[in-house]
Short mmCIF file of C-alpha atoms in Angstrom, two decimals:
data_model
loop_
_atom_site.label_atom_id
_atom_site.label_comp_id
_atom_site.label_asym_id
_atom_site.label_seq_id
_atom_site.Cartn_x
_atom_site.Cartn_y
_atom_site.Cartn_z
CA UNK A 18 85.64 75.20 134.94
CA UNK A 19 88.58 77.55 134.71
CA UNK A 20 89.57 79.81 131.89
CA UNK A 21 93.15 80.42 130.98
CA UNK A 22 94.23 83.73 129.53
CA UNK A 23 96.87 83.53 126.86
CA UNK A 24 98.68 86.74 126.04
CA UNK A 25 100.06 87.00 122.56
CA UNK A 26 102.18 89.95 121.60
CA UNK A 27 103.25 91.37 118.27
CA UNK A 28 106.51 89.40 118.40
CA UNK A 29 104.63 86.09 118.66
CA UNK A 30 102.24 87.04 115.88
CA UNK A 31 105.07 88.12 113.58
CA UNK A 32 106.99 84.92 114.34
CA UNK A 33 104.03 82.84 113.18
CA UNK A 34 102.68 84.98 110.33
CA UNK A 35 105.53 87.27 109.26
CA UNK A 36 105.99 90.95 109.89
CA UNK A 37 102.91 93.12 110.05
CA UNK A 38 102.36 95.23 106.98
CA UNK A 39 99.65 97.67 105.99
CA UNK A 40 98.17 95.06 103.66
CA UNK A 41 98.21 92.30 106.27
CA UNK A 42 96.49 94.63 108.73
CA UNK A 43 93.74 95.36 106.19
CA UNK A 44 93.25 91.70 105.35
CA UNK A 45 93.25 90.52 108.96
CA UNK A 46 90.75 93.25 109.89
CA UNK A 47 88.51 92.29 106.97
CA UNK A 48 88.64 88.59 107.81
CA UNK A 49 88.07 89.31 111.51
CA UNK A 50 84.96 91.28 110.60
CA UNK A 51 83.93 88.46 108.24
CA UNK A 52 83.66 90.83 105.29
CA UNK A 53 84.24 90.07 101.63
CA UNK A 54 86.59 92.31 99.69
CA UNK A 55 83.57 93.84 97.98
CA UNK A 56 81.92 94.66 101.33
CA UNK A 57 85.06 96.12 102.85
CA UNK A 58 85.91 98.06 99.70
CA UNK A 59 82.46 99.64 99.86
CA UNK A 60 83.04 100.57 103.54
CA UNK A 61 86.40 102.12 102.65
CA UNK A 62 84.97 103.89 99.58
CA UNK A 63 87.36 102.26 97.13
CA UNK A 64 87.20 99.64 94.41
CA UNK A 65 87.62 95.95 95.16
CA UNK A 66 90.75 95.95 92.98
CA UNK A 67 92.27 98.82 94.99
CA UNK A 68 91.61 96.93 98.21
CA UNK A 69 93.10 93.78 96.70
CA UNK A 70 96.21 95.71 95.60
CA UNK A 71 96.62 97.14 99.13
CA UNK A 72 96.06 93.79 100.86
CA UNK A 73 98.64 92.09 98.66
CA UNK A 74 101.26 94.84 98.94
CA UNK A 75 101.16 95.82 95.28
CA UNK A 76 100.21 99.35 96.33
CA UNK A 77 101.12 101.37 99.41
CA UNK A 78 98.77 104.22 100.35
CA UNK A 79 99.84 107.80 100.86
CA UNK A 80 99.89 108.87 104.49
CA UNK A 81 96.69 110.89 104.03
CA UNK A 82 94.95 107.90 102.41
CA UNK A 83 96.18 105.58 105.19
CA UNK A 84 94.62 107.93 107.77
CA UNK A 85 91.31 107.97 105.88
CA UNK A 86 91.32 104.17 105.81
CA UNK A 87 92.13 103.97 109.54
CA UNK A 88 89.23 106.28 110.37
CA UNK A 89 86.80 104.24 108.28
CA UNK A 90 88.06 100.99 109.84
CA UNK A 91 88.06 102.41 113.35
CA UNK A 92 91.70 101.57 114.06
CA UNK A 93 94.53 103.70 115.41
CA UNK A 94 95.74 106.22 112.87
CA UNK A 95 99.27 106.03 114.28
CA UNK A 96 99.41 102.31 113.58
CA UNK A 97 98.41 102.56 109.93
CA UNK A 98 100.72 105.53 109.35
CA UNK A 99 103.59 103.56 110.87
CA UNK A 100 102.81 100.51 108.74
CA UNK A 101 102.44 102.53 105.52
CA UNK A 102 105.73 104.31 106.17
CA UNK A 103 107.48 101.04 107.08
CA UNK A 104 106.18 99.45 103.87
CA UNK A 105 107.63 102.36 101.87
CA UNK A 106 111.00 102.02 103.65
CA UNK A 107 111.00 98.25 103.11
CA UNK A 108 110.13 98.60 99.43
CA UNK A 109 113.28 100.72 99.06
CA UNK A 110 115.24 97.92 100.78
CA UNK A 111 116.36 100.25 103.55
CA UNK A 112 117.17 98.87 106.99
CA UNK A 113 115.25 101.42 109.05
CA UNK A 114 112.48 100.86 111.55
CA UNK A 115 109.76 103.50 111.56
CA UNK A 116 108.36 104.67 114.90
CA UNK A 117 105.44 107.07 115.00
CA UNK A 118 104.41 109.02 118.06
CA UNK A 119 101.42 111.26 118.34
CA UNK A 120 102.21 114.97 118.46
CA UNK A 121 101.24 116.67 121.71
#
């Protein structure tokens, strides 16, 4: 029996599901961990409604709040900062792409 490794990059994921946003990251993480919104909201120390608003793009967190969420989720802070900033840029209908690099 052989196993085949399939590599899927961000471009392939975005082609199938749309561009990655802060909210989509939260939701995909929650679903991957098999958590309800109530359970994840408790982990993130926020209300279920706040989590729902973030997942559905009705709210965009401040950079500081995005970092707190990343730490509680155990994901890269740079990624969530980039996504939160990109969501803010997109909401303003600006055609910029945000790139975040860690300070040395």
